[in-house]
Structure formats: structure tokens, C-alpha cells
Amino acid sequence: MSFFTNIHKTLNYFRRNGAAETFYAAAERLAEKAADRSYTYVPPEQEVLRSQRAIWECLNQGATPEEVFGPEFAGRVMPRISILVPAYETEESYLRALLDSVTAQSYGSWELILADASMSDSVRRVASEYEDARIHYHRLSANGGISRNTNAAAVFAQGDYIALLDHDDFLTPDALFEAAMGILKTDCEILYSDEDKCDESGERYFERNRKPDFNYDYFLCNNYICHLLVMKRGLFLALRLRSEYDGAQDYDLLLRAPHTNVCHVAKVLYHWRTHAGSTAGDPCGKDYAAEAGRAALADYFRSAGIRALVRHSRHRGFYDVSYEPDIFAARTDVGIVGGKVVNRRRRIVGGMFDSDGRVMFEGMHEKWSGPMHRADTRQNAAAVDVRCMRIRPELQGLYREVFGSDYDAHIMDDGRDYRRESIEFCRRAAALGYVTVWEPSMVTRLEK
């Protein structure tokens, strides 16, 4: 009997016998993990990499982006990317994998800066084996921690953008090409990609993080941006990493950065290695990083003048934010807050809609958090269901206009299709400058 068959038999048992919801949710999380086992990182085909290298060679020989890509790129310049690697007693095999992944890039306008705080000579020795003028080794006089060491590396950077790469991780062969194209198309200040994890050997890949495009409220609950992170060099140097938030230094950096020009590349460009000494693989390290992230987020709210209490959520590395006295008073940008609509079987049948009007997380049990805990985490939404909705007072007139009743009137599930009106209401609120927020702790239960 297959593993998946056992999973489904377990779920059906819970359905028939009305077992506790915690067991049901645990079974679904187990099913999710089983599904993740089927994930395989598929590297770019060699033909794709050859094409990318040919494009880079053409640009390197003097062709302009306009000549290569078309008139919409007139005046644009291909970026040079400085990769910062703070190293400390790095395992030699990990360092070689990192260096091999960078030198194998299909895009050539990069430099790699190794800021080495090791007591031993192993990092320098391995780096010296690579005869590539774009690799720059710098020995630090002392180990100041990841933030200070990264800041020290940034001093030597000459690129237009800075990319952050941990000393035990590595890049996909198309990472810098895809990043450069994202920068070329958007002229963004910040760029990030999807990522996955790999085992110590660097041969087994798992837990692909399929990230949304920049989602402010989701970001205020978790640093889902993580890796690969690329930022304009001038912006990075203006902000720099702060050592008091080591463990979540990237999150603190991004919280303090402007969020108006952010590009997401929806491809895995970064492999995050899990081993006993890494944050990805060490539970104690995760706790340390989670607390640093909570402190950074609390500091962000203080600096922004937003009254909010930040607590750890039930998901490690995620945060519950309680606005005081409520979200509408604390944030003038929020116009609508909506939650889950569930049926008698406690399955989601309404709540958050995507840009195409589909119900997000439809059919999930209300206790299941889903991939990257998105079904259980506050985030911005294109629209939410009026049957589980709160609005700010300024939108009551618009509410009457769209729904034909006062906001105080309790809308029941009477067979009426509220999807179109809900989407229209949120769309028109957005046109007035208000954002819609999905709040999964809000739940409306239907009779059927």
C-alpha cells in the first residue's frame, strides 16, 4: 500500500468518525509534506543557458539592450551585480559549490566579494584556486558577526546592485541572468526570487518556496522574501545591516527599505542548504532568528508611528500583529478586512479572492495553514467576501451603492452570488487608495 493511499485512508477515517480537528489538520499537513516529496528542482535546459550566454556575449561586445531586446529598452544599461559573501570557517565543499555556482553563471557582469573572518586559512586557500578576476578576497581583522561582516564586504562593492549569498548556499546557473533581466525590465530598487532547500550534499532539493509578488501585509507577518535578495547598491549602503538584529538582518533591512519598486522573479534561483549549523536546518537557530525578526518588526512599527503589538504566531518565523486600537485606526491605508467563509464541514467556500475572482484556499479545512502558511496568515488580497467583512466608516456610502443595503445590515448566505459584488466593492475601494486585507482569524460559518 502506497504512502499516499495511507494518507487518504487516514483522512477518510477522520471524516467518518468526527475526530478532533487538530488531528484532521495534522493529517492534512502530513499530506502536504508527502506532496512536497514529489518536488524536484529542474535546472534550465542547456539550450536555454547557451542562449543566455550568447545574449551576454553580444552585450559584452558592445551591443545595447535596445539592439538586443527591442526599442522599449532604449537608454537602459545592463547592471553589474556585486555578490556579497561573509565567510567564517566555511566548509570547503560548501565554499567550492558556491564558487562553482557563481563562475558558472550564464550572465557575466558580476563580482564576488568574499569577506573572510575565519581564524584558519581555508577560505583564502580555496578562493585562490579560482583564477577569475571577478572574485575578490578580503581578510577581515575580526569576526564582527554576519551584519558587520556583510557591511565590510559592501565597502568593496563596485556594482550597480548588491546580491546577498550565504557562505554555505549556492545559486542556480541562470540566477544572475534572470535577476539582470528583472532589473532591466523594471528598474527596480529591490528584487527577489523563489528559492528551495537542499540537503547537505547539495543533491536533494525540497520545500520550494513559491512566493507571491510583493505583498505588504504578508511581509509584515513573515520575511517570505528571504533569498535571492538583490538591492541597489546605493540603497544598501544607505541602510546597511544592523548587528542588533543578527539572525534576521535581511528582514530588518527590508523593513527599513522603501517598498514602492520591488520586483519578484517567480523562479527558483537560490538553493538554501540545510545542515546542522545552518538556520535552515538548526531548530535553535530558527528560534534565535525568529526572535530577532520579531524585534525588528516591532522596531519598524515604532519607527513608523504605528501602534502595534508583535507576537510569535503558532508557525515558527511568523508573527501575529495586533493593531491598537484596531487596524483601521492604526493604518489609514486599510479600507477593508475580510476573513474565511466556511460551510458545515468547516471547509472554506469563500473569503479571499485572487485577481481572477477565484476563491483562495477553496475546499481547505479551516484549520489547515496551507503552503507557506498563507491560509493562516494575514495578507493583502484583491478582494474578500462580503459575508465576512469589516470596512472603515469612509466606505459606507460605497458599500450601500454596491450592495444595495447599509453596512450594518447582516448579509446572510441566502443563495445570492456575492462574489461579483464583493470583487466590485474591493476594486472600487482600491481605486480610492484603500487596500484590502485578508484576516484568517475572522470566520463566518454557514448553515449549509
Tab-separated table of C-alpha atoms in Angstrom:
chain	number	residue	atom	x	y	z
A	1	MET	CA	0.000	0.000	0.000
A	2	SER	CA	1.467	3.376	-1.034
A	3	PHE	CA	2.238	6.248	1.334
A	4	PHE	CA	-0.399	8.416	-0.389
A	5	THR	CA	-3.037	5.688	-0.026
A	6	ASN	CA	-2.369	5.560	3.708
A	7	ILE	CA	-2.736	9.331	3.901
A	8	HIS	CA	-6.136	9.265	2.199
A	9	LYS	CA	-7.329	6.360	4.377
A	10	THR	CA	-6.340	8.379	7.454
A	11	LEU	CA	-8.255	11.430	6.244
A	12	ASN	CA	-11.345	9.369	5.460
A	13	TYR	CA	-11.209	7.804	8.930
A	14	PHE	CA	-11.213	11.264	10.494
A	15	ARG	CA	-14.158	12.304	8.314
A	16	ARG	CA	-16.236	9.253	9.258
A	17	ASN	CA	-15.504	9.319	12.962
A	18	GLY	CA	-15.518	13.059	13.648
A	19	ALA	CA	-12.045	13.058	15.155
A	20	ALA	CA	-10.642	16.162	16.802
A	21	GLU	CA	-9.857	18.990	14.388
A	22	THR	CA	-6.251	19.061	15.493
A	23	PHE	CA	-5.807	15.518	14.235
A	24	TYR	CA	-7.533	16.382	10.986
A	25	ALA	CA	-5.316	19.407	10.412
A	26	ALA	CA	-2.230	17.359	11.275
A	27	ALA	CA	-3.214	14.745	8.709
A	28	GLU	CA	-3.591	17.373	6.009
A	29	ARG	CA	-0.208	18.844	6.873
A	30	LEU	CA	1.194	15.336	6.531
A	31	ALA	CA	-0.412	15.106	3.098
A	32	GLU	CA	1.227	18.403	2.180
A	33	LYS	CA	4.636	17.103	3.216
A	34	ALA	CA	4.051	13.978	1.180
A	35	ALA	CA	3.224	16.107	-1.844
A	36	ASP	CA	6.415	18.099	-1.295
A	37	ARG	CA	8.394	14.893	-1.657
A	38	SER	CA	7.457	14.929	-5.308
A	39	TYR	CA	9.201	18.280	-5.845
A	40	THR	CA	12.305	18.112	-7.995
A	41	TYR	CA	14.396	21.086	-8.955
A	42	VAL	CA	14.715	21.113	-12.728
A	43	PRO	CA	17.711	23.171	-13.862
A	44	PRO	CA	17.466	25.271	-17.023
A	45	GLU	CA	18.000	23.283	-20.195
A	46	GLN	CA	21.437	23.610	-21.724
A	47	GLU	CA	19.917	25.231	-24.803
A	48	VAL	CA	18.421	27.951	-22.599
A	49	LEU	CA	21.749	28.543	-20.856
A	50	ARG	CA	23.569	28.676	-24.204
A	51	SER	CA	21.083	31.275	-25.403
A	52	GLN	CA	21.563	33.335	-22.240
A	53	ARG	CA	25.351	33.175	-22.594
A	54	ALA	CA	25.103	34.215	-26.243
A	55	ILE	CA	22.976	37.209	-25.246
A	56	TRP	CA	25.512	38.142	-22.584
A	57	GLU	CA	28.419	37.850	-25.052
A	58	CYS	CA	26.575	40.088	-27.504
A	59	LEU	CA	26.025	42.700	-24.791
A	60	ASN	CA	29.588	42.358	-23.546
A	61	GLN	CA	30.891	43.084	-27.030
A	62	GLY	CA	29.099	46.421	-27.163
A	63	ALA	CA	25.510	45.781	-28.223
A	64	THR	CA	22.928	47.824	-26.328
A	65	PRO	CA	19.850	46.389	-24.605
A	66	GLU	CA	17.761	48.249	-27.180
A	67	GLU	CA	19.541	46.462	-30.024
A	68	VAL	CA	19.247	43.055	-28.359
A	69	PHE	CA	15.809	43.222	-26.727
A	70	GLY	CA	13.892	45.944	-28.577
A	71	PRO	CA	13.103	49.680	-28.528
A	72	GLU	CA	11.323	49.549	-25.142
A	73	PHE	CA	14.779	49.152	-23.585
A	74	ALA	CA	16.220	52.318	-25.105
A	75	GLY	CA	18.584	54.032	-22.707
A	76	ARG	CA	18.751	51.065	-20.336
A	77	VAL	CA	22.076	49.622	-19.169
A	78	MET	CA	22.752	46.047	-18.108
A	79	PRO	CA	23.514	46.031	-14.382
A	80	ARG	CA	26.688	44.876	-12.741
A	81	ILE	CA	25.880	42.781	-9.671
A	82	SER	CA	28.154	42.593	-6.629
A	83	ILE	CA	27.652	39.349	-4.701
A	84	LEU	CA	28.488	39.693	-1.017
A	85	VAL	CA	29.588	36.560	0.847
A	86	PRO	CA	30.521	36.875	4.534
A	87	ALA	CA	32.609	33.775	5.251
A	88	TYR	CA	33.589	32.238	8.556
A	89	GLU	CA	35.321	28.862	8.771
A	90	THR	CA	33.278	27.740	5.778
A	91	GLU	CA	33.225	24.029	4.993
A	92	GLU	CA	35.469	23.669	1.947
A	93	SER	CA	32.998	21.617	-0.074
A	94	TYR	CA	30.279	24.200	0.530
A	95	LEU	CA	32.556	27.061	-0.492
A	96	ARG	CA	33.586	25.289	-3.688
A	97	ALA	CA	29.932	24.641	-4.538
A	98	LEU	CA	29.201	28.331	-4.004
A	99	LEU	CA	32.145	29.480	-6.124
A	100	ASP	CA	31.356	26.939	-8.841
A	101	SER	CA	27.751	28.145	-8.971
A	102	VAL	CA	28.843	31.764	-9.404
A	103	THR	CA	31.541	31.146	-12.010
A	104	ALA	CA	29.049	29.011	-13.981
A	105	GLN	CA	26.549	31.861	-14.301
A	106	SER	CA	25.129	32.499	-17.766
A	107	TYR	CA	25.376	36.263	-17.086
A	108	GLY	CA	28.870	37.648	-16.788
A	109	SER	CA	28.603	41.137	-15.332
A	110	TRP	CA	29.236	40.274	-11.705
A	111	GLU	CA	31.830	40.408	-8.998
A	112	LEU	CA	32.018	38.240	-5.902
A	113	ILE	CA	33.358	39.708	-2.692
A	114	LEU	CA	34.463	37.259	-0.013
A	115	ALA	CA	34.771	38.929	3.387
A	116	ASP	CA	36.590	36.308	5.448
A	117	ALA	CA	36.531	36.486	9.256
A	118	SER	CA	37.957	32.978	9.742
A	119	MET	CA	40.761	32.159	12.123
A	120	SER	CA	42.052	29.498	9.720
A	121	ASP	CA	43.362	29.949	6.194
A	122	SER	CA	40.963	27.556	4.469
A	123	VAL	CA	38.685	30.133	2.829
A	124	ARG	CA	41.606	32.070	1.343
A	125	ARG	CA	43.220	28.853	0.134
A	126	VAL	CA	40.051	27.630	-1.630
A	127	ALA	CA	39.377	31.046	-3.162
A	128	SER	CA	42.920	31.205	-4.531
A	129	GLU	CA	42.207	28.090	-6.608
A	130	TYR	CA	39.802	30.115	-8.767
A	131	GLU	CA	41.648	32.190	-11.338
A	132	ASP	CA	38.807	34.599	-12.034
A	133	ALA	CA	39.498	38.334	-11.735
A	134	ARG	CA	35.880	38.906	-10.699
A	135	ILE	CA	36.442	37.078	-7.386
A	136	HIS	CA	37.820	39.391	-4.696
A	137	TYR	CA	39.047	38.008	-1.381
A	138	HIS	CA	39.296	40.283	1.671
A	139	ARG	CA	40.527	39.171	5.067
A	140	LEU	CA	38.732	40.855	7.986
A	141	SER	CA	40.678	41.733	11.102
A	142	ALA	CA	37.978	40.340	13.405
A	143	ASN	CA	34.721	38.442	13.272
A	144	GLY	CA	32.008	41.032	13.833
A	145	GLY	CA	29.052	38.782	13.064
A	146	ILE	CA	27.062	38.438	9.873
A	147	SER	CA	25.817	42.030	9.680
A	148	ARG	CA	29.167	43.717	10.316
A	149	ASN	CA	30.978	41.261	8.063
A	150	THR	CA	28.489	41.808	5.237
A	151	ASN	CA	28.725	45.580	5.655
A	152	ALA	CA	32.512	45.258	5.446
A	153	ALA	CA	32.136	43.359	2.166
A	154	ALA	CA	29.800	46.035	0.798
A	155	VAL	CA	32.515	48.686	1.173
A	156	PHE	CA	34.444	46.963	-1.619
A	157	ALA	CA	31.444	46.600	-3.953
A	158	GLN	CA	31.572	48.403	-7.288
A	159	GLY	CA	28.391	47.047	-8.862
A	160	ASP	CA	25.087	48.773	-9.524
A	161	TYR	CA	23.320	46.204	-7.347
A	162	ILE	CA	24.235	44.062	-4.380
A	163	ALA	CA	23.175	40.417	-4.029
A	164	LEU	CA	23.381	38.573	-0.718
A	165	LEU	CA	24.651	34.986	-0.724
A	166	ASP	CA	25.272	32.952	2.438
A	167	HIS	CA	28.598	31.118	2.508
A	168	ASP	CA	27.029	27.650	2.564
A	169	ASP	CA	24.373	28.192	-0.116
A	170	PHE	CA	24.594	28.389	-3.915
A	171	LEU	CA	22.887	29.830	-6.982
A	172	THR	CA	21.150	28.267	-9.953
A	173	PRO	CA	23.118	28.769	-13.212
A	174	ASP	CA	20.592	31.289	-14.548
A	175	ALA	CA	20.212	33.274	-11.307
A	176	LEU	CA	22.087	36.423	-12.297
A	177	PHE	CA	20.713	36.442	-15.849
A	178	GLU	CA	17.145	36.302	-14.537
A	179	ALA	CA	17.941	38.965	-11.918
A	180	ALA	CA	19.543	41.217	-14.525
A	181	MET	CA	16.537	40.853	-16.830
A	182	GLY	CA	14.164	41.694	-13.978
A	183	ILE	CA	16.202	44.806	-13.236
A	184	LEU	CA	16.363	45.744	-16.912
A	185	LYS	CA	12.579	45.448	-17.334
A	186	THR	CA	11.518	47.227	-14.145
A	187	ASP	CA	14.454	49.397	-12.980
A	188	CYS	CA	13.544	48.108	-9.529
A	189	GLU	CA	15.278	49.017	-6.298
A	190	ILE	CA	14.752	45.569	-4.775
A	191	LEU	CA	14.456	42.183	-6.496
A	192	TYR	CA	13.807	38.753	-5.028
A	193	SER	CA	13.225	35.270	-6.374
A	194	ASP	CA	11.721	31.961	-5.352
A	195	GLU	CA	14.008	29.526	-3.573
A	196	ASP	CA	14.202	25.950	-2.431
A	197	LYS	CA	16.209	23.997	0.125
A	198	CYS	CA	18.744	21.274	-0.412
A	199	ASP	CA	20.388	18.692	1.806
A	200	GLU	CA	23.994	18.769	2.988
A	201	SER	CA	25.194	17.081	-0.180
A	202	GLY	CA	23.515	19.675	-2.390
A	203	GLU	CA	21.896	16.892	-4.399
A	204	ARG	CA	18.365	16.567	-2.975
A	205	TYR	CA	16.048	19.566	-3.286
A	206	PHE	CA	12.819	20.163	-1.388
A	207	GLU	CA	10.459	22.799	0.049
A	208	ARG	CA	10.203	25.104	-2.926
A	209	ASN	CA	9.004	28.477	-1.680
A	210	ARG	CA	6.572	29.739	-4.322
A	211	LYS	CA	6.375	33.360	-3.264
A	212	PRO	CA	3.734	35.927	-4.105
A	213	ASP	CA	4.579	39.218	-5.723
A	214	PHE	CA	5.288	41.860	-3.107
A	215	ASN	CA	2.525	41.607	-0.501
A	216	TYR	CA	2.973	44.194	2.247
A	217	ASP	CA	0.766	42.651	4.922
A	218	TYR	CA	2.103	39.148	4.357
A	219	PHE	CA	5.608	40.604	4.625
A	220	LEU	CA	4.621	42.154	7.989
A	221	CYS	CA	3.938	38.621	9.225
A	222	ASN	CA	6.971	36.837	7.796
A	223	ASN	CA	10.113	37.564	5.781
A	224	TYR	CA	8.939	35.486	2.869
A	225	ILE	CA	11.306	37.409	0.551
A	226	CYS	CA	14.436	35.790	2.032
A	227	HIS	CA	16.625	34.505	-0.887
A	228	LEU	CA	17.681	35.529	-3.500
A	229	LEU	CA	17.746	39.189	-2.428
A	230	VAL	CA	19.175	41.853	-4.747
A	231	MET	CA	19.184	45.573	-3.891
A	232	LYS	CA	20.529	48.766	-5.437
A	233	ARG	CA	23.987	49.341	-4.031
A	234	GLY	CA	23.266	52.941	-3.037
A	235	LEU	CA	20.166	51.884	-1.116
A	236	PHE	CA	22.019	49.097	0.663
A	237	LEU	CA	24.864	51.417	1.658
A	238	ALA	CA	22.376	53.997	2.934
A	239	LEU	CA	20.630	51.436	5.139
A	240	ARG	CA	23.263	48.773	5.918
A	241	LEU	CA	22.625	45.754	8.096
A	242	ARG	CA	22.194	46.259	11.828
A	243	SER	CA	24.028	43.796	14.066
A	244	GLU	CA	21.444	44.007	16.858
A	245	TYR	CA	19.138	42.035	14.543
A	246	ASP	CA	21.628	39.338	13.510
A	247	GLY	CA	19.658	36.257	12.577
A	248	ALA	CA	17.002	38.397	10.901
A	249	GLN	CA	19.265	41.095	9.497
A	250	ASP	CA	17.806	40.772	5.990
A	251	TYR	CA	14.276	41.224	7.354
A	252	ASP	CA	15.303	44.325	9.282
A	253	LEU	CA	16.978	45.703	6.149
A	254	LEU	CA	13.872	45.146	4.020
A	255	LEU	CA	11.534	46.588	6.653
A	256	ARG	CA	13.508	49.851	6.578
A	257	ALA	CA	13.697	49.955	2.776
A	258	PRO	CA	11.083	51.601	0.511
A	259	HIS	CA	8.530	49.141	-0.843
A	260	THR	CA	7.460	51.080	-3.918
A	261	ASN	CA	9.672	49.462	-6.542
A	262	VAL	CA	10.043	45.743	-5.821
A	263	CYS	CA	10.390	43.030	-8.474
A	264	HIS	CA	9.662	39.338	-7.945
A	265	VAL	CA	11.177	36.686	-10.226
A	266	ALA	CA	8.881	33.672	-9.923
A	267	LYS	CA	11.644	31.114	-10.487
A	268	VAL	CA	13.900	29.189	-8.130
A	269	LEU	CA	17.240	30.995	-8.346
A	270	TYR	CA	18.678	30.117	-4.932
A	271	HIS	CA	19.414	26.835	-3.136
A	272	TRP	CA	19.373	27.159	0.664
A	273	ARG	CA	21.468	24.392	2.179
A	274	THR	CA	20.217	22.663	5.337
A	275	HIS	CA	22.760	21.246	7.755
A	276	ALA	CA	23.367	21.207	11.495
A	277	GLY	CA	24.989	24.661	11.530
A	278	SER	CA	22.546	26.460	9.230
A	279	THR	CA	19.454	28.467	10.110
A	280	ALA	CA	17.539	26.320	7.628
A	281	GLY	CA	18.458	23.127	9.466
A	282	ASP	CA	19.008	24.104	13.102
A	283	PRO	CA	15.865	24.446	15.290
A	284	CYS	CA	17.716	26.553	17.895
A	285	GLY	CA	18.986	28.805	15.146
A	286	LYS	CA	15.427	29.219	13.917
A	287	ASP	CA	14.256	30.320	17.367
A	288	TYR	CA	17.075	32.839	17.562
A	289	ALA	CA	16.279	34.170	14.109
A	290	ALA	CA	12.531	34.285	14.832
A	291	GLU	CA	13.049	36.409	17.943
A	292	ALA	CA	15.388	38.742	16.057
A	293	GLY	CA	12.705	39.104	13.386
A	294	ARG	CA	10.029	39.862	15.973
A	295	ALA	CA	12.237	42.576	17.471
A	296	ALA	CA	12.972	44.064	14.045
A	297	LEU	CA	9.273	44.152	13.184
A	298	ALA	CA	8.389	45.795	16.499
A	299	ASP	CA	11.083	48.409	15.842
A	300	TYR	CA	9.649	49.038	12.370
A	301	PHE	CA	6.212	49.800	13.794
A	302	ARG	CA	7.698	52.114	16.420
A	303	SER	CA	9.679	53.987	13.773
A	304	ALA	CA	6.605	54.273	11.541
A	305	GLY	CA	4.466	55.604	14.403
A	306	ILE	CA	2.088	52.652	14.153
A	307	ARG	CA	0.740	51.292	17.424
A	308	ALA	CA	1.027	47.530	17.173
A	309	LEU	CA	1.925	44.569	19.345
A	310	VAL	CA	4.024	41.847	17.706
A	311	ARG	CA	3.886	38.265	18.968
A	312	HIS	CA	5.178	34.967	17.633
A	313	SER	CA	2.453	33.074	15.811
A	314	ARG	CA	1.917	29.320	16.072
A	315	HIS	CA	4.152	28.983	12.987
A	316	ARG	CA	7.844	29.431	13.644
A	317	GLY	CA	9.213	32.553	11.980
A	318	PHE	CA	5.727	34.043	11.519
A	319	TYR	CA	4.212	36.854	13.568
A	320	ASP	CA	0.803	37.928	14.799
A	321	VAL	CA	0.385	41.696	14.665
A	322	SER	CA	-2.309	43.290	16.830
A	323	TYR	CA	-3.036	46.899	15.904
A	324	GLU	CA	-4.142	49.315	18.603
A	325	PRO	CA	-6.945	50.156	18.974
A	326	ASP	CA	-7.711	48.439	15.635
A	327	ILE	CA	-6.265	48.173	12.145
A	328	PHE	CA	-8.422	50.977	10.732
A	329	ALA	CA	-7.302	53.456	13.380
A	330	ALA	CA	-3.654	52.411	13.235
A	331	ARG	CA	-3.387	52.367	9.427
A	332	THR	CA	-5.163	54.835	7.195
A	333	ASP	CA	-4.343	52.766	4.095
A	334	VAL	CA	-6.571	49.828	5.086
A	335	GLY	CA	-10.151	50.089	3.896
A	336	ILE	CA	-11.464	46.523	4.052
A	337	VAL	CA	-10.695	43.498	6.208
A	338	GLY	CA	-12.165	40.094	5.390
A	339	GLY	CA	-11.900	36.537	6.648
A	340	LYS	CA	-12.962	32.978	5.910
A	341	VAL	CA	-16.432	31.757	4.975
A	342	VAL	CA	-16.759	28.061	5.885
A	343	ASN	CA	-19.512	25.502	5.449
A	344	ARG	CA	-20.851	22.989	7.968
A	345	ARG	CA	-17.956	20.653	7.225
A	346	ARG	CA	-15.625	23.545	8.147
A	347	ARG	CA	-14.352	23.759	4.592
A	348	ILE	CA	-13.516	27.133	3.062
A	349	VAL	CA	-16.121	28.162	0.486
A	350	GLY	CA	-15.458	31.903	0.424
A	351	GLY	CA	-13.182	34.556	1.816
A	352	MET	CA	-10.197	35.785	-0.165
A	353	PHE	CA	-10.413	36.144	-3.938
A	354	ASP	CA	-7.453	36.285	-6.295
A	355	SER	CA	-7.194	38.728	-9.203
A	356	ASP	CA	-9.215	36.329	-11.394
A	357	GLY	CA	-12.058	36.080	-8.870
A	358	ARG	CA	-11.248	32.568	-7.664
A	359	VAL	CA	-11.675	31.651	-4.007
A	360	MET	CA	-8.245	31.188	-2.494
A	361	PHE	CA	-7.830	28.042	-0.391
A	362	GLU	CA	-11.261	26.781	-1.531
A	363	GLY	CA	-12.007	23.357	-0.106
A	364	MET	CA	-9.334	23.519	2.581
A	365	HIS	CA	-10.251	22.751	6.142
A	366	GLU	CA	-10.377	25.991	8.133
A	367	LYS	CA	-7.607	24.793	10.468
A	368	TRP	CA	-5.149	23.977	7.709
A	369	SER	CA	-2.490	26.641	7.150
A	370	GLY	CA	-1.530	25.535	3.634
A	371	PRO	CA	1.767	26.094	1.763
A	372	MET	CA	3.953	28.712	3.477
A	373	HIS	CA	1.087	29.101	5.991
A	374	ARG	CA	-0.652	31.534	3.640
A	375	ALA	CA	-4.132	30.239	4.544
A	376	ASP	CA	-3.438	31.143	8.157
A	377	THR	CA	-1.561	34.427	7.729
A	378	ARG	CA	-2.758	37.991	7.237
A	379	GLN	CA	-2.037	39.364	3.765
A	380	ASN	CA	-3.236	41.789	1.134
A	381	ALA	CA	-5.946	40.498	-1.174
A	382	ALA	CA	-7.510	41.551	-4.448
A	383	ALA	CA	-10.914	41.149	-2.788
A	384	VAL	CA	-12.677	39.488	0.145
A	385	ASP	CA	-16.166	38.077	0.673
A	386	VAL	CA	-18.817	40.465	1.994
A	387	ARG	CA	-20.201	37.680	4.201
A	388	CYS	CA	-17.107	38.015	6.398
A	389	MET	CA	-16.079	41.637	6.080
A	390	ARG	CA	-15.371	44.778	8.091
A	391	ILE	CA	-14.961	48.197	6.488
A	392	ARG	CA	-13.768	51.608	7.576
A	393	PRO	CA	-16.518	54.256	8.041
A	394	GLU	CA	-15.452	56.248	4.986
A	395	LEU	CA	-16.550	53.382	2.724
A	396	GLN	CA	-20.124	53.023	3.989
A	397	GLY	CA	-21.515	55.081	1.128
A	398	LEU	CA	-19.721	52.963	-1.447
A	399	TYR	CA	-20.952	49.848	0.359
A	400	ARG	CA	-24.581	50.994	0.022
A	401	GLU	CA	-24.053	51.787	-3.634
A	402	VAL	CA	-22.619	48.350	-4.480
A	403	PHE	CA	-24.658	46.052	-2.211
A	404	GLY	CA	-27.908	47.996	-2.030
A	405	SER	CA	-28.069	47.959	1.763
A	406	ASP	CA	-26.487	49.634	4.755
A	407	TYR	CA	-23.264	48.156	6.081
A	408	ASP	CA	-24.911	47.357	9.418
A	409	ALA	CA	-27.375	45.029	7.694
A	410	HIS	CA	-26.249	41.430	8.216
A	411	ILE	CA	-25.864	39.720	4.866
A	412	MET	CA	-26.825	36.066	5.067
A	413	ASP	CA	-25.944	33.233	2.733
A	414	ASP	CA	-29.342	33.158	1.013
A	415	GLY	CA	-28.193	31.661	-2.271
A	416	ARG	CA	-27.250	35.043	-3.701
A	417	ASP	CA	-23.915	35.161	-5.523
A	418	TYR	CA	-21.932	37.758	-3.607
A	419	ARG	CA	-18.689	37.172	-5.453
A	420	ARG	CA	-19.192	39.729	-8.222
A	421	GLU	CA	-20.371	42.446	-5.835
A	422	SER	CA	-17.606	41.729	-3.320
A	423	ILE	CA	-14.964	41.983	-6.030
A	424	GLU	CA	-16.520	45.177	-7.406
A	425	PHE	CA	-16.624	46.766	-3.950
A	426	CYS	CA	-12.969	45.972	-3.234
A	427	ARG	CA	-11.939	47.110	-6.716
A	428	ARG	CA	-13.642	50.471	-6.281
A	429	ALA	CA	-12.179	50.861	-2.786
A	430	ALA	CA	-8.734	50.235	-4.259
A	431	ALA	CA	-9.364	52.961	-6.835
A	432	LEU	CA	-9.915	55.310	-3.883
A	433	GLY	CA	-6.499	54.321	-2.482
A	434	TYR	CA	-7.541	51.716	0.103
A	435	VAL	CA	-6.062	48.235	0.457
A	436	THR	CA	-7.946	45.069	1.282
A	437	VAL	CA	-6.572	42.769	3.968
A	438	TRP	CA	-7.277	39.067	4.442
A	439	GLU	CA	-7.579	38.264	8.139
A	440	PRO	CA	-7.877	34.472	8.588
A	441	SER	CA	-8.829	34.729	12.272
A	442	MET	CA	-12.190	36.152	11.129
A	443	VAL	CA	-14.619	33.336	10.329
A	444	THR	CA	-18.235	33.248	9.158
A	445	ARG	CA	-19.935	29.856	9.459
A	446	LEU	CA	-22.731	28.949	7.070
A	447	GLU	CA	-25.708	26.776	7.910
A	448	LYS	CA	-25.178	24.552	4.889
